mmCIF file of C-alpha atoms in Angstrom:
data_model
loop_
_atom_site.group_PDB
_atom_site.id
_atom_site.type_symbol
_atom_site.label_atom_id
_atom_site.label_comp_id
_atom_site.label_asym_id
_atom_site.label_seq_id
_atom_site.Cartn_x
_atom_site.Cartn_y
_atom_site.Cartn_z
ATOM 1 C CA UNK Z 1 119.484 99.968 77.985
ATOM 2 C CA UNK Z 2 119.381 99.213 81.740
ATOM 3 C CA UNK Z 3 121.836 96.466 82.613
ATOM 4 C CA UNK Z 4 124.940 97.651 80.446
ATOM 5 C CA UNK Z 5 127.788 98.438 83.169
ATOM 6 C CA UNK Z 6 129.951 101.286 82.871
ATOM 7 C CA UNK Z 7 132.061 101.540 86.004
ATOM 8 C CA UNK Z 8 132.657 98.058 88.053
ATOM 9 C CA UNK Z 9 133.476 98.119 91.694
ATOM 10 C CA UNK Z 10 134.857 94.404 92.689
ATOM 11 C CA UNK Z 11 135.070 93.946 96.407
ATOM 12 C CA UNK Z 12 137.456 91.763 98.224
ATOM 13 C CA UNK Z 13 137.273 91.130 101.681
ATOM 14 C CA UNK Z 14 140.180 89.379 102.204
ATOM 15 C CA UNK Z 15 143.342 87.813 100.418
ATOM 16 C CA UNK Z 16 142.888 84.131 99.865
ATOM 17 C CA UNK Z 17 141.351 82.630 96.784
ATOM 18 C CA UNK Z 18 140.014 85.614 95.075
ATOM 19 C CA UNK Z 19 141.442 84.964 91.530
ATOM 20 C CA UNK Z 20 137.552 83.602 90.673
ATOM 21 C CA UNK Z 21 135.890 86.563 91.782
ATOM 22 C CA UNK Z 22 138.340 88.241 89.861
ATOM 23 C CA UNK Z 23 137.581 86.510 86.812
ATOM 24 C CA UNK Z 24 134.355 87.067 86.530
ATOM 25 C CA UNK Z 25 134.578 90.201 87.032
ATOM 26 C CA UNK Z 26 137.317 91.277 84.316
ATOM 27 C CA UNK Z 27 134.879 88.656 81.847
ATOM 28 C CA UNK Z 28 131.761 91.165 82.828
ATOM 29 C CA UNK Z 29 133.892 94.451 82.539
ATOM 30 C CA UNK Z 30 135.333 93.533 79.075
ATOM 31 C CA UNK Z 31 131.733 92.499 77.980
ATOM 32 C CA UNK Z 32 130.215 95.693 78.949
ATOM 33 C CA UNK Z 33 133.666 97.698 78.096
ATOM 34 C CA UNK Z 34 133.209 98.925 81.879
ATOM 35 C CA UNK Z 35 136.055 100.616 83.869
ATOM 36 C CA UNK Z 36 137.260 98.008 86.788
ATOM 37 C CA UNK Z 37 138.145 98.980 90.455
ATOM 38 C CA UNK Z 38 139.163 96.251 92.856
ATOM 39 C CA UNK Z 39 138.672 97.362 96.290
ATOM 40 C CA UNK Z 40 140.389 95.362 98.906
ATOM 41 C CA UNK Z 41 137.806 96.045 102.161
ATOM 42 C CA UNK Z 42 139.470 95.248 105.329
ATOM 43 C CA UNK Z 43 137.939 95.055 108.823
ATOM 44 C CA UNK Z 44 139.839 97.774 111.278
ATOM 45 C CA UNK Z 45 141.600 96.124 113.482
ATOM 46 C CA UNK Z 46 139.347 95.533 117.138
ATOM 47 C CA UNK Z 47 138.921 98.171 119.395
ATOM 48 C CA UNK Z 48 140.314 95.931 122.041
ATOM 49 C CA UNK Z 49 143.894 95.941 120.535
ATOM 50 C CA UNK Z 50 144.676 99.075 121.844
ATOM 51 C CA UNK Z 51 143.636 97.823 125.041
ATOM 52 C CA UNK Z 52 146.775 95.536 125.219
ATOM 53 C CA UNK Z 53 148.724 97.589 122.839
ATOM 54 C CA UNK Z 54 150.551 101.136 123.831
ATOM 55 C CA UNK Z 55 148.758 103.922 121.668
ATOM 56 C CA UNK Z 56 151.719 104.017 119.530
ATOM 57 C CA UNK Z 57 151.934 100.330 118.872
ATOM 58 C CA UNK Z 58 148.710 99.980 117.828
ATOM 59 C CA UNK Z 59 148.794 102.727 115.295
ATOM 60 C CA UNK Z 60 151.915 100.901 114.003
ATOM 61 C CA UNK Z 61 150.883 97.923 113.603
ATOM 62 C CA UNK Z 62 147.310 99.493 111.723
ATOM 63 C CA UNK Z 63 150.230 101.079 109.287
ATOM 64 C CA UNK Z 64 152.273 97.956 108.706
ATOM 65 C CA UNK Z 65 148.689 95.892 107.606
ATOM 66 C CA UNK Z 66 147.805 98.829 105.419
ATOM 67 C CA UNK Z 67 151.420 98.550 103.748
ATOM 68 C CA UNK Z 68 151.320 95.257 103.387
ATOM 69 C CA UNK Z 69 147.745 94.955 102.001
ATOM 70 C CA UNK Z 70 148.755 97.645 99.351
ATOM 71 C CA UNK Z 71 151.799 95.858 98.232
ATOM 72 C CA UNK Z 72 149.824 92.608 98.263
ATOM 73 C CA UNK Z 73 146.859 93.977 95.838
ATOM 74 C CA UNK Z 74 149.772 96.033 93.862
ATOM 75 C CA UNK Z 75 151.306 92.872 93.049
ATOM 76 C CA UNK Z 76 147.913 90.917 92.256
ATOM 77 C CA UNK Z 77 147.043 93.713 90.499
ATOM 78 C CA UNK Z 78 150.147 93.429 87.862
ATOM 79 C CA UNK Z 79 149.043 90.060 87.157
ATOM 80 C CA UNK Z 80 145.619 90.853 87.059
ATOM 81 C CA UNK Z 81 145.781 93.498 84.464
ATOM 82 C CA UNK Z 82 147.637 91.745 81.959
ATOM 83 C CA UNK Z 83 144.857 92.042 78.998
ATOM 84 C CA UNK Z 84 142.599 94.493 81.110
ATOM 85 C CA UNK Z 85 142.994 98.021 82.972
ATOM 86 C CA UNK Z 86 142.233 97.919 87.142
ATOM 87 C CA UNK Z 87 142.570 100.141 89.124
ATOM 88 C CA UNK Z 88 143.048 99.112 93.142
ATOM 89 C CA UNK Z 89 142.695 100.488 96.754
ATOM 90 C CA UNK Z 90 142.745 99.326 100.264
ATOM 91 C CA UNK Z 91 140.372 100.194 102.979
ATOM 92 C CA UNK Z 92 140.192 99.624 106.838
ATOM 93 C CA UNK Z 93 136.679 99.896 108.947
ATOM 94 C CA UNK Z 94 133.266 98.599 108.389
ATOM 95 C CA UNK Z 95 133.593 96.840 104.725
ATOM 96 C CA UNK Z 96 129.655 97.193 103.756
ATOM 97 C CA UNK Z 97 130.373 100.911 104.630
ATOM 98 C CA UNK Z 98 133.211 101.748 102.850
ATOM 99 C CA UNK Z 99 131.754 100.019 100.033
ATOM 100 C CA UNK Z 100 128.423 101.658 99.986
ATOM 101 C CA UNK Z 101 130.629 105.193 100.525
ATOM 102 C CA UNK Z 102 132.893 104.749 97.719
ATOM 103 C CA UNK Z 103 129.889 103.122 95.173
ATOM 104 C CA UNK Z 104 128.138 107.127 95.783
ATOM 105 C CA UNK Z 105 131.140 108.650 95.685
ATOM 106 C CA UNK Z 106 132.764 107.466 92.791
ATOM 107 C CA UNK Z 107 129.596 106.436 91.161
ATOM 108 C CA UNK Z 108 129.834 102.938 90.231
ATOM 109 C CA UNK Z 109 127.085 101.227 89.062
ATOM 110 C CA UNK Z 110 127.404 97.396 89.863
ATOM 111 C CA UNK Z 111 129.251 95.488 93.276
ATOM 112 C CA UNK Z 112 130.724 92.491 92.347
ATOM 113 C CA UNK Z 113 132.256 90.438 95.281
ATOM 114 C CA UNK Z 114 132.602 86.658 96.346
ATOM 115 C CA UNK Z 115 129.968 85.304 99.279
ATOM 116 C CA UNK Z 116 131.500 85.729 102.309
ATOM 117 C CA UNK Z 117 133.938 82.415 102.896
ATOM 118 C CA UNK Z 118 133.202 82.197 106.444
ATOM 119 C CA UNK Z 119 129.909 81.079 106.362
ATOM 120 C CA UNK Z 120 128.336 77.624 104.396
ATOM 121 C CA UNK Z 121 128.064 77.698 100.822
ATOM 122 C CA UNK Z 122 124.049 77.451 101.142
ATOM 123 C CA UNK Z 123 123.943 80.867 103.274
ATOM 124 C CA UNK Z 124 125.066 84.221 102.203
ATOM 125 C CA UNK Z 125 127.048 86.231 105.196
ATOM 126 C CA UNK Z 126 126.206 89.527 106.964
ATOM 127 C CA UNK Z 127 128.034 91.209 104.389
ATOM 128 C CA UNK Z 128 126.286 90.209 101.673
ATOM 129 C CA UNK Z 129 123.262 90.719 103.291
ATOM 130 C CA UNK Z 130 123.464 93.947 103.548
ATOM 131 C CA UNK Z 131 124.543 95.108 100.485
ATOM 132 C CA UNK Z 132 121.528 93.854 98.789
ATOM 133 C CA UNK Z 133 119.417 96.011 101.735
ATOM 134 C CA UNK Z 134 121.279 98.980 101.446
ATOM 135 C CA UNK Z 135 123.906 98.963 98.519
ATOM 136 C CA UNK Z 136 122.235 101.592 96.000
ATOM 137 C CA UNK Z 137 123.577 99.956 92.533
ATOM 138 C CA UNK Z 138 123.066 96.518 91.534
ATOM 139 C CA UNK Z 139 125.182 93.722 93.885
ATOM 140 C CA UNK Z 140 126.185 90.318 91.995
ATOM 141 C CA UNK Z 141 127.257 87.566 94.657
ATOM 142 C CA UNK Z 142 129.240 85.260 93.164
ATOM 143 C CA UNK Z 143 129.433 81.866 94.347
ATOM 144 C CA UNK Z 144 132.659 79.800 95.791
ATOM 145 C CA UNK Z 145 133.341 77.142 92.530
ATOM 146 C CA UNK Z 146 130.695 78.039 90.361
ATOM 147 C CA UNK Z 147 131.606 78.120 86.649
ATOM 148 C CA UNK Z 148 132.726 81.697 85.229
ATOM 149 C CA UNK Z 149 130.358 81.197 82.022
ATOM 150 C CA UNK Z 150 126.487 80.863 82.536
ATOM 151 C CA UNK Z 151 124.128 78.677 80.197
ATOM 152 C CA UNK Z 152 120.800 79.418 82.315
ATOM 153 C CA UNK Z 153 119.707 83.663 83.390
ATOM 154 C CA UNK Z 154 116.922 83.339 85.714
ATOM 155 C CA UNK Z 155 114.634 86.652 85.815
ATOM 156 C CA UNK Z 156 112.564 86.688 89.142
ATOM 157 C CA UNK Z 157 109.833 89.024 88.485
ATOM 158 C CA UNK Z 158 106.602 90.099 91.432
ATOM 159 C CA UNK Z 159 103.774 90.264 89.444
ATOM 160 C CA UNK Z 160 101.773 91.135 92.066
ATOM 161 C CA UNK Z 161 100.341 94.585 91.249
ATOM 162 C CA UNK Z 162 96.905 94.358 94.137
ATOM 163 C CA UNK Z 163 98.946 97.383 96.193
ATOM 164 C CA UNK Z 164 98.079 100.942 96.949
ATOM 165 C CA UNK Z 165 98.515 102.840 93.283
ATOM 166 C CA UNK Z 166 102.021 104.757 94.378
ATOM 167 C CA UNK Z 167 103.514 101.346 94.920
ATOM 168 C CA UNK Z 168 102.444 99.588 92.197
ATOM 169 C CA UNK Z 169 104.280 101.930 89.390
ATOM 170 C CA UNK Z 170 107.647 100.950 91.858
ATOM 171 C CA UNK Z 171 106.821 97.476 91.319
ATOM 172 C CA UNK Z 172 106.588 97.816 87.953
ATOM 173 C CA UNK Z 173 109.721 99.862 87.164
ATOM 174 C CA UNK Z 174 111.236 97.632 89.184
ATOM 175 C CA UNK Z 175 110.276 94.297 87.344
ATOM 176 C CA UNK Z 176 111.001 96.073 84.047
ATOM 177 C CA UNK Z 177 114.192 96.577 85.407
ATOM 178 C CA UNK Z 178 114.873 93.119 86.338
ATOM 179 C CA UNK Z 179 114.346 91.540 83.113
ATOM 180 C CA UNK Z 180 116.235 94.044 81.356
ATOM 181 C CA UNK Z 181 119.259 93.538 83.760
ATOM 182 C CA UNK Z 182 118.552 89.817 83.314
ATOM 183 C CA UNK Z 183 118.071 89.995 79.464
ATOM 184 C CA UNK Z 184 121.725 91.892 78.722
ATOM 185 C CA UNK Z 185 123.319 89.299 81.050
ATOM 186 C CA UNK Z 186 121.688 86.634 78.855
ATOM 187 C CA UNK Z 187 122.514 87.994 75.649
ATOM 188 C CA UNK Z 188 126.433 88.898 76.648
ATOM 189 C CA UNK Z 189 126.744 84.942 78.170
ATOM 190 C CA UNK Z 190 125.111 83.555 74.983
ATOM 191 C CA UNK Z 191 122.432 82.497 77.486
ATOM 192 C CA UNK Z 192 119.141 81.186 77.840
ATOM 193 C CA UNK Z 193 116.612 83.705 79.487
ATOM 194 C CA UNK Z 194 114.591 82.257 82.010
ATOM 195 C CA UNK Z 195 111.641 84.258 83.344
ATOM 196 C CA UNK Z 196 109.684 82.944 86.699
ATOM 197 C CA UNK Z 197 106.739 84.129 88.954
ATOM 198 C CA UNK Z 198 105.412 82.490 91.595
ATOM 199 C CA UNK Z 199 102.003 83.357 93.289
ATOM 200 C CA UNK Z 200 99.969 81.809 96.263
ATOM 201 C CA UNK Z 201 95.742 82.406 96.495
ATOM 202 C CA UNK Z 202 95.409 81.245 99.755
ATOM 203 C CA UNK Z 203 98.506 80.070 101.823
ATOM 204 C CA UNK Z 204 98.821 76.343 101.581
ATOM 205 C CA UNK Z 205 99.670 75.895 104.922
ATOM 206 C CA UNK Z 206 96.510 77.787 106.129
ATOM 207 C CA UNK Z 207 94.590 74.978 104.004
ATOM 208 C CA UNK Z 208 96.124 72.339 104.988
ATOM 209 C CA UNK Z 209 95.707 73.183 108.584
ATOM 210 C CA UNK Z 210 92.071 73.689 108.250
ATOM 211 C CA UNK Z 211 91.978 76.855 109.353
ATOM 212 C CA UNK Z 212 90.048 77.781 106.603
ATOM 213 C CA UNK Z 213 87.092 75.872 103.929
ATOM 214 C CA UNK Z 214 87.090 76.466 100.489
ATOM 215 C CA UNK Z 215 84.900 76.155 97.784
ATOM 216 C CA UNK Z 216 87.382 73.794 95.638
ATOM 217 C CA UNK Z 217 85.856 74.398 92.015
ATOM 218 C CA UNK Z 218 85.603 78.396 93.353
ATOM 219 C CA UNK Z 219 89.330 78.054 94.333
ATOM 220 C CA UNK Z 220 90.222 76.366 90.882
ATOM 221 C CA UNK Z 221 88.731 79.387 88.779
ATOM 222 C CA UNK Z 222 90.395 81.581 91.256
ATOM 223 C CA UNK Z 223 93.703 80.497 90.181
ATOM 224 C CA UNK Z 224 93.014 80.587 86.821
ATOM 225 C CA UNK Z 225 92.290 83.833 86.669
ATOM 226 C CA UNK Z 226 95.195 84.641 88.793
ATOM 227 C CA UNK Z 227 97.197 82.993 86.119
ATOM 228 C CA UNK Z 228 95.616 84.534 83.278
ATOM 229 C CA UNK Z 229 95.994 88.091 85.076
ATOM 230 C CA UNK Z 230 99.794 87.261 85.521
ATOM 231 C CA UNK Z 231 100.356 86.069 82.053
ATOM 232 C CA UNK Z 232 99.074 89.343 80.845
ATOM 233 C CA UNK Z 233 100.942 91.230 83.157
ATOM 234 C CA UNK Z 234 104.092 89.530 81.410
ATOM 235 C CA UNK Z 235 103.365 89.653 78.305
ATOM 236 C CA UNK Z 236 103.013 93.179 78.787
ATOM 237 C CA UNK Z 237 106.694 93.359 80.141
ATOM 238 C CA UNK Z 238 107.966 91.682 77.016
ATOM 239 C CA UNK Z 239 105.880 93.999 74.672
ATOM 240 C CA UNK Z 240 108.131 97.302 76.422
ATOM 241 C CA UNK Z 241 110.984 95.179 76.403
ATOM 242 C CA UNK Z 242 111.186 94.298 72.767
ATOM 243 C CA UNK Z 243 110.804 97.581 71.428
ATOM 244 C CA UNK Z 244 114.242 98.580 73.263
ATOM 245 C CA UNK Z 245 115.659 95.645 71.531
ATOM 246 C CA UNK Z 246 116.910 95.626 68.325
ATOM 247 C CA UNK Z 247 115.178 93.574 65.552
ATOM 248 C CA UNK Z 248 114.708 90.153 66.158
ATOM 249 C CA UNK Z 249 116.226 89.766 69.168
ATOM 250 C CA UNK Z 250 113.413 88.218 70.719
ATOM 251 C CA UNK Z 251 113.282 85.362 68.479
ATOM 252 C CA UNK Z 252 117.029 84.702 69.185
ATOM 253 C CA UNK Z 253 116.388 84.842 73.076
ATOM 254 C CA UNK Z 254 113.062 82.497 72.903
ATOM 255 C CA UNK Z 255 113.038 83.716 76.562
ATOM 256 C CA UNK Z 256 111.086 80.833 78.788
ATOM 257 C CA UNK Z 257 108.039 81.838 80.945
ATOM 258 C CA UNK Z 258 107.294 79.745 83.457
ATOM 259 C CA UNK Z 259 104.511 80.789 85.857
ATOM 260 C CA UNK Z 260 103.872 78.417 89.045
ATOM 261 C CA UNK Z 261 101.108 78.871 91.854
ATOM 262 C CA UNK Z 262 103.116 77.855 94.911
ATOM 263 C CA UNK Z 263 104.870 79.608 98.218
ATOM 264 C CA UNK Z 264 106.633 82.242 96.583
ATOM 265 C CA UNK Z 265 109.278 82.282 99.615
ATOM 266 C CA UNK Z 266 109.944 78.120 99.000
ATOM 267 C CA UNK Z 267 109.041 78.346 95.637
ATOM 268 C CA UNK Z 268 111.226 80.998 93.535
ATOM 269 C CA UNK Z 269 114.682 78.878 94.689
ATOM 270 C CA UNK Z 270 112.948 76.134 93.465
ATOM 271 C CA UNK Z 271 111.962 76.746 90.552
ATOM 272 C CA UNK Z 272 115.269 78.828 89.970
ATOM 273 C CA UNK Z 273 116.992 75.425 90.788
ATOM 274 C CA UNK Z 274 115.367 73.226 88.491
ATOM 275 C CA UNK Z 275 115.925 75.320 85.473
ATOM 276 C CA UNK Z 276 119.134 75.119 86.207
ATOM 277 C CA UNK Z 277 120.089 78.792 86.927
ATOM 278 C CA UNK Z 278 123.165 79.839 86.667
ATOM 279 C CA UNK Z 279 122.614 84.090 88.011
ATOM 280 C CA UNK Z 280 119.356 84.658 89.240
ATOM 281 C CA UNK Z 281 118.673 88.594 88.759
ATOM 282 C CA UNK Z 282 115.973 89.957 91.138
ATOM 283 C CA UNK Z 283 114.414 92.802 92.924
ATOM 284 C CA UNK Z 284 115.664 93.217 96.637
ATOM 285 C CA UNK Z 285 114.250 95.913 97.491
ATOM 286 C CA UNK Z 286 110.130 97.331 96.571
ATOM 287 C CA UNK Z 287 109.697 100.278 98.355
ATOM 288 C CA UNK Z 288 110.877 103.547 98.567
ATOM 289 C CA UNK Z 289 111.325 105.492 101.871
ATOM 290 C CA UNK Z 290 111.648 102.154 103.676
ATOM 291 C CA UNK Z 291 115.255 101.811 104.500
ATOM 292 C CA UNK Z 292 116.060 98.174 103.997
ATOM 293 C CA UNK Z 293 112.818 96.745 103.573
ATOM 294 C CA UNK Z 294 113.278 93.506 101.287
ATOM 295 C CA UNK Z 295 109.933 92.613 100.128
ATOM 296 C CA UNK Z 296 108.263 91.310 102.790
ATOM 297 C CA UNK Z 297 111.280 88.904 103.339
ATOM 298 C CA UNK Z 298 110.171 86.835 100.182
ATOM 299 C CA UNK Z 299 113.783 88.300 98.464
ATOM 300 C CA UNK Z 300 116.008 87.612 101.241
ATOM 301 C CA UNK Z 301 114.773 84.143 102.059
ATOM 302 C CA UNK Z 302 114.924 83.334 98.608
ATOM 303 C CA UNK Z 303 118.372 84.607 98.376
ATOM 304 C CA UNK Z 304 119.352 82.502 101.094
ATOM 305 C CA UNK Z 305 118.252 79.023 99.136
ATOM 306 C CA UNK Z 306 119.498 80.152 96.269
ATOM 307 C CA UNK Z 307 123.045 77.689 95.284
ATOM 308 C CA UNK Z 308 123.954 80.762 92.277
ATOM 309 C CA UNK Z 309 125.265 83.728 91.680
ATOM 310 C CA UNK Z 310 122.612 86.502 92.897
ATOM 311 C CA UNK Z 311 122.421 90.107 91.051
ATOM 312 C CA UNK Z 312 120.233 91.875 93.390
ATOM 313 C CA UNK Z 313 118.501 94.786 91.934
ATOM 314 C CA UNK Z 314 117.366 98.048 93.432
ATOM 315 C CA UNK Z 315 113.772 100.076 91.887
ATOM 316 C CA UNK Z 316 114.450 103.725 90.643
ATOM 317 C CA UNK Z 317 114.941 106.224 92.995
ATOM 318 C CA UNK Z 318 116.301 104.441 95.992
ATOM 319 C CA UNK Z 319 118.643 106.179 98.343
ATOM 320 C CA UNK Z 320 120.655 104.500 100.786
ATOM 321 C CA UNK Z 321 119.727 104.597 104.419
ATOM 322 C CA UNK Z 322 123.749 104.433 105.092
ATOM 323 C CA UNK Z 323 125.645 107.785 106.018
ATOM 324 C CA UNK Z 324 128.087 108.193 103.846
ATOM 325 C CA UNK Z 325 131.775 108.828 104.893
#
């Protein structure tokens, strides 16, 4: 089943309070029985150091970070590993690269890493950003303080199939994908699954303006049909999604729906917050052949009011636009 992890890459960008990144990721690895790699992903140092540096110097001092980074995540990593095998390297250059090059390389197929520190707890950092654009596995941000264990799994599913027919099949496999990723999450954390869609008729901000007059009763049946049409489209998902379950694991879940008509870009985070999520699993990217396009912007602004972790999922097939080293 989609969602089960079998080779873990945890990133750290630097060396101050990482032990909760850590954490979480040895609790994820032993649930999935997943091998663990902790990559320590260091900017190079500027190119303007050599400009006030002697060639020789500057190579020196490059070796004597790199030394002491590796006997810094050596010694982490004998406390680390005390009830749990990792494995450890260091890297200089541009992190997001290294990261992507070493995830294709080595095949690993989920980055797990702490939001960048740098930058306020409500907004994800560059980093982050672009591993969800261009990171081909699944990404899990994990949150400064937030509690190792999850209660609440939100599932952020697109149900908006009214696309040219070679897209929609993406957007499918790509939902399908979602919920499974967020259903194994749920069932590992003894979690509730959460499942959310939002859709919008006509923008609210169009109507409020006055730009343009509706029929209201027209506009009511509208959105019930919407509804209806989304409903179905869900219930659909569940019907695949229980027959790759085993018996009666569907009761156990008693997965929530919970459809709203609303601004999906406002509205997901929302909705994500009061259900109390915990990880919010969702698709950030939903088409192929567009390097880094992130659904219209709908994913990354919602990533970016999101307060939880974020597992950012990728739909079948995508390649990254970065070169690989």
């Amino acid at each position: 089943m989609s969602g089960h992890f079998k080779n873990i890459l945890c990133v750290l960008s630097d060396t101050h309070d990482q032990d909760e990144v850590i954490e979480q990721a040895i609790h994820i690895a032993k649930s999935h029985q997943a091998k663990l790699t902790v990559l320590l992903a260091l900017e190079s140092l500027p190119p303007t150091a050599s400009m006030v540096m002697e060639s020789f110097t500057y190579l020196e001092s490059e070796r004597n970070i790199g030394s002491a980074a590796e006997s810094w995540l050596s010694d982490k990593l004998n406390n680390w590993s005390g009830d749990y095998p990792i494995a450890g390297k260091v890297s200089f250059g541009h992190p997001f690269i290294k990261i992507i090059s070493k995830v294709v390389k080595e095949s690993h197929d989920l980055v797990i890493k702490l939001s960048d520190s740098d930058f306020p707890p409500d907004r994800l950092g560059s980093e982050d950003m672009r591993l969800f654009r261009k990171c081909p596995c699944p990404v899990w941000v994990v949150r400064h303080g937030q509690n190792r264990k999850y209660q609440s799994v939100v599932a952020a599913l697109d149900l908006n199939y009214h696309y040219p027919a070679h897209e929609i099949s993406v957007r499918k496999k790509l939902n399908m994908d979602i919920l499974r990723h967020a259903t194994h999450i749920a069932l590992l954390e003894f979690a509730q699954l959460k499942v959310v869609h939002v859709f919008d008729s006509v923008p609210q901000h169009i109507l409020r303006e006055g730009f343009i007059s509706v029929d209201e009763d027209a506009l009511d049946s509208d959105l019930t049909a919407i509804h209806q049409e989304r409903e179905n489209e869900l219930e659909s998902l569940f019907s695949e999604l229980e027959k790759e379950l085993e018996p009666e694991v569907m009761d156990y879940l008693k997965p929530q729906r919970v459809i709203v008509h609303g601004y999906p870009r406002r509205e997901i985070a929302a909705t994500a917050a009061s259900l109390g999520a915990d990880v919010v699993v969702l698709g950030t990217v939903a088409r192929l052949g567009v390097p880094g396009f992130i659904m219209g912007g709908t994913a990354e602004e919602t990533i970016q009011q999101l307060h939880c972790a974020v597992v950012g999922i990728k739909p079948e097939g995508f390649e990254t636009p970065v070169e690989i080293e």
